[in-house]
């Protein structure tokens, strides 16, 4: 690769030449205007032949003998050759052209400046034998211009050089890190003001995200009159693993290369985390080496403690959950692997932490807070696999968060639960309805429509059957483990037993060992035909009316002996509500919220769910509407509002100088009441 400065009557700039192709990098007309110089005729000053290869030197000599009269006008006649081993030097100390004089003042003089009969592919150029790329950019006054589709911008080349600590490179030994092929494609349109000012260190200070806090009614009351309890904030954030970014560079062709570099992104991620200072963080797509080298040490310095679980197989990323040590302590960790054979053959995972509030900050009846962090399968056409992964996750949450009779001091059957993550499912889709409504009749549904993603509109129509989920997994249609139900049933029947059956089961299946998650595939065989009966509306107490459905579940010792498998319907009793409304309040709910965007589109796939005592759910125009929410110990105070697709596009898409990932963080504040 060769770098040179081209001087011609209309365009003055920096060219990058590689493999006989010239690509415009930097327009320097503004630099000439700063010197009050008008561009004049071109002058050719290429680099020394001594630094070129033998083949290119031969081409130069050949071209010099066959140069046309028109090309000769661009060549300087006064060139002298120094002894062997030295660089050619000008005979004149001062260039004749005022434009060259301005360039000399900006770039300085050097004995390595030369003129020859051929330049970069016979193009007129001015080259210093040894000059750093940042100096060339600084000489242009930081003015950048976008041209045809094959052009490179200076902002694409700068991060490659800064990553090497701005070393001085020879014009004929630019490192491969700056080579064109590894640079993602760039947007062919005009650069926005945000992109033009990217090199300005104060640009992020001048820019502001159109996000603001949205308070609930209870949150407004809490601001006026503080209620007793523990106030804490939760963040769910897909931070975009760097290796996945590089493997799918075509998705980020509209983003500048500088903001795609890990050294830039990690600083912005840290600034984002420290500015919000959440008490609990659920991060997805955390690269394993970045967790150990960056996230863990940096966040531990801020008072956090984290637990990490990598995706199974040969995947490079995973989920990480951090919590403030001054508010919580870790009770138990439950890793969840979705890859269990059969339908569940993908390397996605979940991580469940039981956090215990410190006595000095909370003196209430709640003993633990269950925080689940997950990243479901992306494939839009395999909604059946995502549904199976959700069944496993709900069964694990049921096992971890269930309150035994001895511990149950409220109306809730479960401890407070927070479910965060990237679900790769859009609001009001069948998978979303299953989480928020607690019920789904899956028989006959088409797999590619379950997640509601646009990419799933095309493909084969695979309809779900009653037995799509393998009974050997030991998970019932109520999303509970058969073995857990049997344990609870025997525990409830015995009034003398004080031990929590969930804890005893967890201890027998591996406890907190992240390397060996609980193996729940060796559960008892499916129950008899009588156990396959549809018990909906009987044991679980579900109102089946299509409109105004009330999903309040009640459990008693007799309920544990009833369950179904392969009925074509699914339930869960966790009673989840989303902390976000999926429409933007500050825009009068006229625009949908967006949590992720790249060149393939934008949508909402990230959520924060929390469980409540009771809610009323209605379905209108195939959309879920939740009202009359009766919250339990976990009360929503406020949420950090999201942006619309148009607002994100105005910022230059994702990632951008303010948002270092292709997702935006979701933040909600809760009160754990007494």
XYZ file of C-alpha atoms in Angstrom:
674
model
C 0.000 0.000 0.000
C 1.240 3.479 -0.874
C 0.100 6.830 0.391
C 0.526 10.066 -1.493
C -0.806 13.589 -1.795
C -2.244 14.450 -5.176
C -2.134 17.997 -6.573
C -4.287 18.757 -9.578
C -6.225 21.818 -10.777
C -9.526 20.830 -9.102
C -8.848 18.191 -6.461
C -6.107 18.107 -3.896
C -6.096 15.103 -1.631
C -4.558 11.989 -0.186
C -4.718 8.820 -2.218
C -4.259 5.239 -1.075
C -3.032 2.856 -3.731
C -3.157 -0.896 -3.403
C -2.987 -3.554 -6.097
C -3.037 -1.046 -8.961
C -6.173 0.690 -7.676
C -6.359 4.222 -6.366
C -8.922 5.176 -3.783
C -9.570 8.702 -2.622
C -9.122 9.159 1.116
C -9.004 12.786 2.053
C -9.989 16.017 0.345
C -7.463 18.729 1.104
C -9.018 21.618 -0.794
C -9.952 23.172 2.544
C -6.336 22.923 3.634
C -5.294 24.923 0.587
C -8.037 27.463 1.221
C -6.704 27.989 4.734
C -3.421 29.093 3.165
C -5.220 31.402 0.687
C -3.789 29.350 -2.172
C -5.557 28.567 -5.428
C -4.916 25.102 -6.874
C -2.640 25.157 -9.856
C -1.329 22.643 -12.329
C -0.319 19.249 -11.103
C 3.223 18.348 -10.113
C 4.392 14.748 -9.813
C 6.572 13.904 -6.826
C 6.442 10.127 -6.245
C 8.383 8.078 -3.774
C 11.927 6.860 -4.242
C 12.429 3.843 -6.541
C 14.828 2.338 -3.995
C 11.898 1.507 -1.737
C 9.852 -0.072 -4.523
C 9.971 -3.665 -5.609
C 12.042 -4.691 -8.635
C 8.915 -5.305 -10.694
C 7.426 -1.885 -9.959
C 10.781 -0.224 -10.634
C 10.818 -1.859 -14.058
C 7.329 -0.552 -14.755
C 8.414 2.927 -13.731
C 11.398 2.913 -16.085
C 9.278 1.542 -18.887
C 6.575 4.125 -18.368
C 9.154 6.936 -18.260
C 10.363 5.979 -21.741
C 6.866 5.871 -23.179
C 5.260 8.814 -21.473
C 2.922 10.824 -23.634
C 3.445 14.586 -24.065
C 0.346 15.238 -21.987
C 1.736 13.266 -19.079
C 5.132 14.919 -19.381
C 3.579 18.237 -18.501
C 2.857 16.890 -14.992
C 6.427 15.828 -14.390
C 9.215 17.929 -12.969
C 12.403 18.139 -14.966
C 14.834 19.180 -12.282
C 15.683 16.046 -10.333
C 19.090 15.035 -9.106
C 20.266 11.639 -7.954
C 22.382 11.245 -4.857
C 24.938 8.448 -4.430
C 23.683 4.903 -4.098
C 21.810 4.258 -0.877
C 20.624 7.863 -0.528
C 17.299 9.329 -1.505
C 16.907 11.690 -4.478
C 16.691 15.343 -3.484
C 15.235 18.411 -5.145
C 17.652 20.775 -6.812
C 15.472 23.661 -5.725
C 14.953 24.393 -2.061
C 11.620 26.080 -2.589
C 8.792 24.805 -4.788
C 7.640 27.032 -7.585
C 3.919 26.451 -6.968
C 2.236 28.368 -4.119
C 0.186 25.246 -3.491
C 3.305 23.161 -2.958
C 4.596 25.886 -0.693
C 1.479 25.626 1.433
C 1.845 21.868 1.589
C 5.488 22.171 2.597
C 4.504 24.509 5.444
C 1.906 22.023 6.659
C 3.864 18.816 6.206
C 7.366 20.117 6.694
C 10.384 19.436 4.529
C 12.345 16.252 4.269
C 15.296 14.941 2.380
C 13.098 12.104 1.286
C 10.896 14.290 -0.947
C 11.435 13.263 -4.533
C 10.084 13.590 -8.025
C 10.040 10.909 -10.626
C 8.503 9.997 -13.914
C 5.720 7.873 -12.468
C 3.582 8.028 -9.387
C 0.839 5.895 -7.954
C -0.136 4.019 -11.101
C 1.256 6.934 -13.130
C -0.869 9.442 -11.222
C 0.643 12.787 -10.216
C 1.465 12.684 -6.542
C 3.571 14.190 -3.799
C 5.020 11.701 -1.326
C 7.260 11.903 1.661
C 9.526 8.941 2.025
C 8.601 8.563 5.699
C 5.494 10.219 7.127
C 2.792 8.981 9.458
C -0.808 8.784 8.305
C -2.059 10.937 11.211
C 0.284 13.717 10.098
C -1.250 13.624 6.637
C -4.698 13.843 8.153
C -3.695 16.644 10.471
C -2.325 18.524 7.484
C -5.803 18.554 6.008
C -7.227 20.321 9.018
C -9.420 17.363 9.864
C -11.766 17.987 6.904
C -13.198 14.749 5.504
C -15.208 14.190 2.371
C -17.166 11.210 1.063
C -16.928 10.278 -2.627
C -17.748 7.267 -4.818
C -18.507 3.786 -3.544
C -14.884 2.621 -3.714
C -13.555 5.469 -1.602
C -12.101 5.146 1.854
C -12.645 7.782 4.470
C -9.930 9.013 6.747
C -12.030 8.002 9.717
C -11.701 4.405 8.513
C -7.947 4.581 8.323
C -7.321 6.502 11.543
C -8.388 3.761 14.013
C -6.141 1.260 12.303
C -3.196 3.580 12.933
C -4.167 4.642 16.421
C -4.383 0.987 17.373
C -0.653 0.846 16.658
C 0.014 3.865 18.906
C 0.514 6.264 15.995
C 3.818 4.767 14.974
C 5.701 6.304 12.055
C 5.138 4.104 9.056
C 7.078 4.167 5.842
C 4.876 5.007 2.894
C 5.748 1.615 1.441
C 5.295 -0.466 4.601
C 1.815 0.322 5.864
C 0.740 -2.564 8.135
C -1.846 -5.054 7.017
C -4.164 -3.807 9.784
C -4.849 -0.799 7.589
C -5.515 -2.838 4.482
C -8.721 -2.158 2.618
C -10.228 -5.693 2.532
C -10.785 -5.912 6.305
C -12.595 -2.586 6.465
C -16.386 -3.065 6.407
C -18.304 -1.477 3.592
C -19.348 2.079 4.207
C -22.488 3.984 3.500
C -22.559 5.368 -0.009
C -24.645 8.386 0.862
C -23.592 11.712 2.247
C -22.000 11.654 5.670
C -23.984 13.188 8.466
C -22.692 15.924 10.711
C -22.281 13.301 13.409
C -19.921 11.328 11.189
C -17.989 14.389 10.068
C -17.279 15.444 13.614
C -16.405 11.940 14.791
C -12.743 12.738 15.246
C -13.618 15.660 17.506
C -13.238 14.456 21.120
C -16.022 16.808 22.225
C -18.585 15.483 19.754
C -20.182 13.103 22.259
C -20.529 15.963 24.736
C -22.508 18.010 22.230
C -24.772 15.123 21.213
C -27.628 13.954 23.393
C -29.860 10.949 23.120
C -33.597 11.702 22.969
C -34.255 9.432 25.939
C -35.880 10.438 29.195
C -37.196 8.747 32.307
C -40.847 7.688 32.347
C -42.429 7.386 35.780
C -45.297 5.103 36.717
C -48.088 6.313 38.995
C -46.531 4.531 41.916
C -43.185 6.017 40.958
C -44.638 9.531 41.005
C -46.079 8.881 44.450
C -42.734 7.534 45.557
C -41.025 10.747 44.422
C -43.429 12.842 46.500
C -43.457 10.577 49.528
C -40.813 7.923 49.860
C -42.088 4.431 50.571
C -40.177 1.995 52.715
C -38.141 -0.615 50.917
C -35.061 -1.152 48.793
C -34.856 0.941 45.626
C -32.625 -0.542 42.931
C -32.161 -0.289 39.173
C -31.772 -3.042 36.584
C -30.084 -2.850 33.174
C -30.440 -5.334 30.332
C -27.920 -4.769 27.560
C -26.696 -6.707 24.548
C -23.173 -5.288 24.226
C -22.374 -6.917 20.819
C -19.410 -9.273 20.961
C -16.526 -7.914 18.905
C -15.903 -11.210 17.141
C -19.530 -11.413 16.061
C -19.303 -7.835 14.803
C -16.281 -8.692 12.675
C -17.845 -11.907 11.374
C -20.985 -10.031 10.309
C -19.440 -6.780 9.121
C -22.007 -6.458 6.330
C -24.623 -5.595 8.956
C -22.673 -2.495 9.975
C -21.586 -1.123 6.612
C -23.250 2.208 7.386
C -21.200 2.741 10.540
C -17.792 4.388 10.643
C -14.945 2.006 11.267
C -13.649 3.956 14.257
C -16.758 3.331 16.321
C -16.593 -0.364 15.396
C -13.169 -0.811 16.958
C -13.123 -2.535 20.346
C -10.783 0.041 21.871
C -13.335 2.728 21.105
C -16.440 0.688 21.959
C -15.224 -0.529 25.333
C -14.624 3.016 26.562
C -18.100 4.057 25.477
C -19.594 0.961 27.131
C -17.857 1.803 30.381
C -19.042 5.413 30.182
C -22.599 4.217 29.581
C -22.505 1.877 32.559
C -20.947 4.401 34.921
C -23.369 7.163 33.882
C -26.402 5.050 34.838
C -24.740 3.031 37.621
C -27.367 0.242 37.721
C -27.470 -1.999 40.759
C -28.046 -5.135 38.667
C -26.775 -5.630 35.108
C -27.712 -8.410 32.715
C -25.345 -8.350 29.749
C -25.587 -10.511 26.644
C -23.039 -11.248 23.916
C -20.139 -10.759 26.301
C -17.016 -12.147 24.674
C -15.204 -14.494 27.028
C -11.775 -12.855 26.854
C -13.334 -9.385 27.126
C -15.153 -10.456 30.278
C -11.911 -11.469 31.988
C -9.755 -8.674 30.545
C -12.173 -5.750 30.630
C -15.644 -6.139 32.145
C -14.703 -8.040 35.283
C -11.731 -5.881 36.420
C -13.327 -2.581 35.427
C -16.669 -3.271 37.083
C -15.093 -4.745 40.188
C -13.343 -1.404 40.644
C -16.815 0.177 40.616
C -18.101 -2.105 43.364
C -19.703 -4.846 41.260
C -19.378 -8.579 41.386
C -20.146 -10.674 38.341
C -20.995 -14.194 37.233
C -20.319 -15.289 33.665
C -21.503 -18.226 31.606
C -20.283 -18.871 28.077
C -22.487 -20.350 25.428
C -21.979 -24.041 24.849
C -20.110 -25.478 21.911
C -17.477 -23.392 20.153
C -19.237 -20.057 20.673
C -17.125 -17.115 21.842
C -19.672 -15.186 23.879
C -22.117 -15.643 26.714
C -24.157 -13.912 29.412
C -22.789 -11.988 32.367
C -24.747 -10.728 35.369
C -23.288 -8.099 37.703
C -24.683 -6.745 40.973
C -23.663 -4.092 43.480
C -21.986 -5.695 46.461
C -23.135 -2.959 48.821
C -26.792 -3.931 48.252
C -26.836 -7.650 47.444
C -25.012 -10.848 48.168
C -25.075 -13.951 45.993
C -27.237 -16.763 47.282
C -27.181 -19.387 44.533
C -26.294 -19.559 40.862
C -28.199 -21.731 38.396
C -26.706 -22.099 34.911
C -29.155 -23.197 32.227
C -28.020 -24.913 29.045
C -30.646 -25.111 26.324
C -28.707 -27.660 24.279
C -30.190 -30.960 25.473
C -30.601 -32.976 22.303
C -33.497 -33.482 19.941
C -35.304 -30.224 19.276
C -33.044 -28.382 21.710
C -29.818 -28.583 19.710
C -28.644 -24.951 19.834
C -25.898 -23.447 21.984
C -27.957 -20.792 23.764
C -27.917 -20.398 27.532
C -29.459 -18.634 30.502
C -28.061 -17.641 33.878
C -30.197 -17.371 37.042
C -28.878 -15.649 40.171
C -30.539 -15.558 43.560
C -29.603 -12.236 45.148
C -30.084 -11.671 48.870
C -30.541 -8.025 49.990
C -28.242 -6.858 52.786
C -29.842 -6.300 56.181
C -28.485 -2.759 56.403
C -30.392 -1.670 53.282
C -33.517 -3.832 53.477
C -35.481 -5.123 56.448
C -38.423 -6.772 54.744
C -40.058 -10.138 54.379
C -38.580 -10.956 50.964
C -35.658 -13.310 51.365
C -34.297 -13.361 47.829
C -34.578 -11.820 44.397
C -34.273 -14.119 41.373
C -32.604 -12.501 38.343
C -32.644 -14.420 35.061
C -30.436 -13.391 32.146
C -30.876 -15.125 28.782
C -30.155 -14.869 25.075
C -32.446 -16.988 22.928
C -31.819 -18.319 19.439
C -31.794 -15.702 16.672
C -33.014 -17.803 13.723
C -36.388 -16.210 12.849
C -37.626 -19.387 11.159
C -37.114 -21.649 14.177
C -39.714 -20.347 16.577
C -40.303 -23.917 17.710
C -36.779 -24.066 19.145
C -37.262 -20.712 20.886
C -40.508 -21.938 22.397
C -38.732 -25.030 23.690
C -35.985 -22.849 25.179
C -38.627 -20.746 26.940
C -40.201 -23.893 28.365
C -36.851 -24.883 29.859
C -36.293 -21.384 31.235
C -39.746 -21.237 32.838
C -39.224 -24.658 34.411
C -35.890 -23.538 35.870
C -37.430 -20.317 37.228
C -40.291 -22.305 38.723
C -37.766 -24.496 40.510
C -35.632 -21.612 41.784
C -38.264 -19.029 42.716
C -41.028 -21.184 44.166
C -41.962 -20.485 47.788
C -42.621 -23.506 49.967
C -45.465 -23.414 52.485
C -43.083 -22.761 55.355
C -41.536 -19.767 53.570
C -44.707 -18.369 52.011
C -45.648 -15.217 53.928
C -47.552 -13.422 51.175
C -50.079 -14.117 48.452
C -47.313 -14.833 45.952
C -46.322 -18.389 45.173
C -42.945 -17.200 43.913
C -40.197 -14.923 45.091
C -39.739 -11.679 43.123
C -38.375 -12.548 39.688
C -36.701 -10.366 37.075
C -36.438 -11.844 33.588
C -34.043 -9.903 31.337
C -32.328 -10.543 28.051
C -32.393 -10.669 24.290
C -35.338 -12.892 23.380
C -35.112 -12.427 19.594
C -38.882 -12.081 19.606
C -40.912 -8.973 18.947
C -43.733 -7.568 21.085
C -47.151 -9.122 20.571
C -45.684 -12.198 18.893
C -46.759 -15.655 20.022
C -43.617 -16.079 22.106
C -44.148 -12.690 23.740
C -47.781 -13.595 24.449
C -46.681 -16.800 26.091
C -44.395 -14.899 28.473
C -46.745 -12.033 29.339
C -50.086 -13.839 29.119
C -48.934 -17.117 30.622
C -50.768 -19.274 28.110
C -50.267 -20.391 24.497
C -52.115 -22.856 22.312
C -49.277 -23.895 20.074
C -50.825 -26.758 18.118
C -51.020 -25.820 14.437
C -48.946 -22.639 14.729
C -46.302 -22.025 12.046
C -42.781 -22.048 13.468
C -41.454 -19.108 11.431
C -44.250 -16.829 12.663
C -43.826 -17.497 16.387
C -41.179 -14.822 17.058
C -42.757 -12.130 14.881
C -39.432 -11.263 13.206
C -39.547 -9.895 9.674
C -36.979 -12.386 8.404
C -39.360 -15.178 9.305
C -41.906 -14.167 6.692
C -40.241 -16.366 4.103
C -39.538 -20.070 4.289
C -41.271 -23.391 4.757
C -44.454 -23.675 6.776
C -43.568 -26.032 9.622
C -46.612 -26.427 11.853
C -46.161 -27.393 15.461
C -47.589 -30.704 16.580
C -48.759 -31.658 20.033
C -45.639 -33.684 20.697
C -43.132 -31.172 19.272
C -41.397 -31.109 22.677
C -39.726 -34.350 23.677
C -41.290 -35.886 26.822
C -37.889 -37.222 27.899
C -36.955 -33.693 28.994
C -39.359 -34.198 31.891
C -41.061 -30.794 31.495
C -44.846 -30.622 31.657
C -47.184 -28.359 29.695
C -47.278 -26.207 32.823
C -43.521 -25.579 32.320
C -42.565 -27.423 35.480
C -40.271 -30.382 36.038
C -42.120 -33.583 36.809
C -39.554 -34.468 39.440
C -40.019 -31.101 41.141
C -43.798 -31.531 41.177
C -43.481 -34.951 42.773
C -41.155 -33.546 45.407
C -43.511 -30.683 46.190
C -46.497 -32.971 46.361
C -44.824 -35.214 48.910
C -43.515 -32.207 50.805
C -46.916 -30.581 51.032
C -48.507 -33.800 52.196
C -46.067 -34.102 55.080
C -46.742 -31.380 57.664
C -43.616 -32.230 59.622
C -41.183 -31.644 56.776
C -39.616 -28.182 57.081
C -37.067 -28.415 54.316
C -37.568 -26.560 51.030
C -37.922 -29.190 48.286
C -36.534 -26.818 45.638
C -33.319 -26.286 47.555
C -32.857 -29.981 48.210
C -33.330 -30.718 44.521
C -30.845 -28.024 43.530
C -28.268 -29.406 45.937
C -28.653 -32.863 44.443
C -28.235 -31.607 40.877
C -25.011 -29.722 41.206
C -25.682 -26.506 43.148
C -23.573 -23.589 42.020
C -21.137 -25.484 39.808
C -21.118 -23.539 36.545
C -19.073 -26.180 34.777
C -21.711 -28.850 35.426
C -25.237 -27.421 35.136
C -28.147 -29.499 36.415
C -29.051 -32.386 34.175
C -32.813 -32.569 34.016
C -33.086 -34.922 31.073
C -33.202 -38.038 33.236
C -36.648 -37.317 34.633
C -39.362 -39.929 35.147
C -41.224 -41.229 32.146
C -44.400 -39.427 31.045
C -47.420 -40.024 33.228
C -50.290 -42.268 32.383
C -53.012 -41.396 29.926
C -55.136 -40.000 32.738
C -52.377 -37.532 33.545
C -52.510 -36.222 29.958
C -55.972 -34.836 30.463
C -56.513 -31.124 29.949
C -56.640 -29.669 33.438
C -56.783 -26.071 32.278
C -59.249 -24.092 34.319
C -59.321 -26.725 37.051
C -56.011 -27.147 38.815
C -54.498 -23.841 37.744
C -57.648 -21.744 37.999
C -57.257 -19.998 34.634
C -60.110 -17.964 33.170
C -60.347 -18.927 29.501
C -62.496 -16.078 28.214
C -60.874 -14.628 25.074
C -61.341 -10.996 26.069
C -60.361 -9.554 29.412
C -58.558 -12.756 30.359
C -57.401 -12.769 33.978
C -54.342 -14.909 34.489
C -54.108 -15.331 38.224
C -52.802 -18.727 39.292
C -53.368 -20.419 42.594
C -51.641 -23.510 43.845
C -52.487 -25.955 46.582
C -51.067 -29.336 47.591
C -53.634 -31.114 45.444
C -52.573 -29.126 42.364
C -49.157 -30.809 42.244
C -50.636 -34.150 41.282
C -52.184 -32.722 38.111
C -50.220 -31.907 35.015
C -50.336 -32.557 31.298
C -47.843 -33.313 28.555
C -48.347 -33.057 24.810
C -51.748 -31.399 25.097
C -51.074 -28.737 22.461
C -51.192 -25.972 25.097
C -48.655 -24.384 27.425
C -48.951 -22.494 30.718
C -46.695 -20.962 33.275
C -47.564 -19.477 36.655
C -44.931 -16.742 36.941
C -47.325 -13.927 35.942
C -44.854 -11.685 34.103
C -45.359 -8.063 33.072
C -43.035 -6.058 30.844
C -41.537 -2.943 32.404
C -41.780 -1.214 28.992
C -44.933 -0.307 27.079
C -43.368 -0.764 23.595
C -44.651 2.645 22.449
C -42.910 5.931 23.234
C -44.727 8.018 25.852
C -42.992 11.314 25.024
C -44.230 10.901 21.418
C -47.819 10.336 22.600
C -47.484 6.589 21.976
C -47.560 7.175 18.213
C -44.207 5.488 17.561
C -42.963 2.031 18.459
C -39.916 1.556 20.636
C -36.766 0.150 19.043
C -34.063 -1.710 20.944
C -31.832 -2.853 18.071
C -30.985 -1.615 14.595
C -28.527 -2.479 11.840
C -28.570 -2.543 8.062
C -30.964 -5.520 8.062
C -33.648 -3.585 9.948
C -34.786 -2.418 13.351
C -37.098 -3.932 15.945
C -37.621 -4.612 19.648
C -36.223 -7.900 20.934
C -34.902 -6.923 24.396
C -37.168 -6.981 27.440
C -37.268 -6.671 31.201
C -40.088 -8.691 32.756
C -41.062 -8.819 36.432
C -43.690 -10.911 38.197
C -46.818 -9.517 39.832
C -49.696 -10.797 41.921
C -52.449 -10.329 39.397
C -53.104 -8.661 36.032
C -55.777 -8.417 33.418
C -54.791 -9.101 29.833
C -56.741 -8.184 26.735
C -55.990 -8.901 23.104
C -57.014 -6.295 20.547
C -55.953 -6.398 16.915
C -53.605 -9.222 17.815
C -51.832 -7.006 20.364
C -51.458 -7.579 24.081
C -52.858 -4.938 26.441
C -52.199 -5.333 30.156
C -54.175 -3.374 32.740
C -55.259 -3.491 36.360
C -51.849 -4.738 37.435
C -51.694 -5.684 41.099
C -48.004 -5.651 41.953
C -46.458 -7.694 44.709
C -43.292 -6.863 46.661
C -41.605 -5.814 43.399
C -42.968 -2.452 42.261
C -41.972 -0.618 39.082
C -41.017 3.033 39.670
C -39.688 4.233 36.326
C -38.093 3.154 33.049
C -35.540 4.821 30.794
C -37.486 5.597 27.625
C -36.387 4.203 24.296
C -36.070 5.778 20.841
C -37.959 5.330 17.603
C -36.488 4.046 14.367
C -36.385 7.566 12.900
C -34.563 8.972 15.924
C -31.929 6.246 15.791
C -31.485 6.834 12.066
C -30.926 10.538 12.706
C -28.039 9.579 14.984
C -26.428 7.591 12.184
C -27.899 4.196 13.069
C -26.382 1.692 15.461
C -23.621 1.641 16.524
C -22.908 5.375 16.645
C -20.654 7.671 18.726
C -23.143 7.592 21.603
C -24.327 3.992 21.331
C -21.416 1.540 21.050
C -23.600 -1.510 20.356
C -26.275 -2.452 17.860
C -28.643 -2.646 20.837
C -29.579 0.067 23.307
C -29.700 -0.616 27.042
C -32.989 -1.083 28.854
C -33.040 0.357 32.379
C -35.824 0.128 34.942
C -35.979 1.127 38.591
C -37.894 -0.994 41.104
C -38.793 -0.836 44.764
C -38.565 -4.012 46.788
C -41.187 -3.185 49.377
C -41.329 -4.510 52.895
